[in-house]
XYZ file of C-alpha atoms in Angstrom:
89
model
C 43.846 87.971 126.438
C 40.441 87.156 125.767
C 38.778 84.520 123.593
C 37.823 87.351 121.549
C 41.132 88.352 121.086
C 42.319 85.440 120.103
C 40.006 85.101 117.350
C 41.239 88.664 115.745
C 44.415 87.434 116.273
C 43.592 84.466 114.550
C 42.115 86.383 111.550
C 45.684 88.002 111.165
C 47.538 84.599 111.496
C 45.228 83.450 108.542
C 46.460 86.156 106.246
C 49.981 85.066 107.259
C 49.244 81.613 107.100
C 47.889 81.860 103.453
C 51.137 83.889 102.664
C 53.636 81.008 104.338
C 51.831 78.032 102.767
C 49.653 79.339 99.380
C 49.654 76.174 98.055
C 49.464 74.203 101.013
C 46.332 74.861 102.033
C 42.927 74.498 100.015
C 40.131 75.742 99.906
C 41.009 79.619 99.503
C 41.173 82.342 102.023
C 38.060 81.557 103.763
C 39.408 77.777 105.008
C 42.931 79.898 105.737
C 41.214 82.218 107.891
C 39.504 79.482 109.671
C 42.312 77.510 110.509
C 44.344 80.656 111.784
C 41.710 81.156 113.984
C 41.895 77.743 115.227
C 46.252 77.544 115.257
C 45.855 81.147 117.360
C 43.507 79.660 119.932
C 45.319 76.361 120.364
C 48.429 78.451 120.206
C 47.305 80.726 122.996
C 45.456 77.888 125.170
C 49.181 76.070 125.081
C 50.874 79.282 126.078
C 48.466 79.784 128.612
C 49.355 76.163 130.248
C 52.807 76.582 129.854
C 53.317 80.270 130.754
C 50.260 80.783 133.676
C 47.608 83.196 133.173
C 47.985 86.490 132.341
C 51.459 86.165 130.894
C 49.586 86.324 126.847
C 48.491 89.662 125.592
C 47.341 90.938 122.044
C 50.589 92.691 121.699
C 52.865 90.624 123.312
C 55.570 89.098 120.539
C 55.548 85.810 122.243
C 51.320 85.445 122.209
C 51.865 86.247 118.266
C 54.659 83.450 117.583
C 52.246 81.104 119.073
C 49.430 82.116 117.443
C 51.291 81.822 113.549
C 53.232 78.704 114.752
C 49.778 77.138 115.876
C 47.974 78.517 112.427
C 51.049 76.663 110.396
C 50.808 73.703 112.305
C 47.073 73.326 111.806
C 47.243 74.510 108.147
C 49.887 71.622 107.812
C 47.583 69.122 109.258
C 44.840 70.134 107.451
C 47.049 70.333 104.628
C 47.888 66.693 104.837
C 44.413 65.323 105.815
C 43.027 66.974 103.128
C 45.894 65.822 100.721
C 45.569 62.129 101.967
C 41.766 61.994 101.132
C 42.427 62.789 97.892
C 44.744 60.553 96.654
C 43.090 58.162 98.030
C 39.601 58.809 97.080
């Protein structure tokens, strides 16, 4: 799958990701979309070292658990960055 694809994919994962964590993650849906996209691209760049190219496609159920388990993982970074700074600040 293309870069391309992973950033519609990554648009989708943002919906999901603002579903799993609503109060997780500020900054409304724009900031969730944004860090789907990111989770589904480092999601699909790690499947694509561990699985060889050609193995992720846009409908393939293993290229979407990647994706939404890279978009939570991010969200939950940013979460706690973001969280951290303002505690602190």
């Amino acid at each position: 799958m293309g870069f391309i694809g992973w950033i519609i994919l990554g648009l989708i994962v943002g919906v999901i990701v603002k579903a799993v964590m609503p109060g997780k993650v500020g900054g409304g849906w724009i900031t969730s979309l944004v860090l789907g996209v990111v989770g589904a691209i480092v999601g699909g760049w790690i499947g694509d070292l561990l699985f060889g190219n050609g193995k992720m496609e846009f409908w393939n159920l293993g290229s979407w658990i990647l994706a939404i388990v890279g978009g939570l993982v991010v969200a939950g970074i940013y979460g706690a960055i973001t969280g951290r700074s303002k505690t602190t600040a």
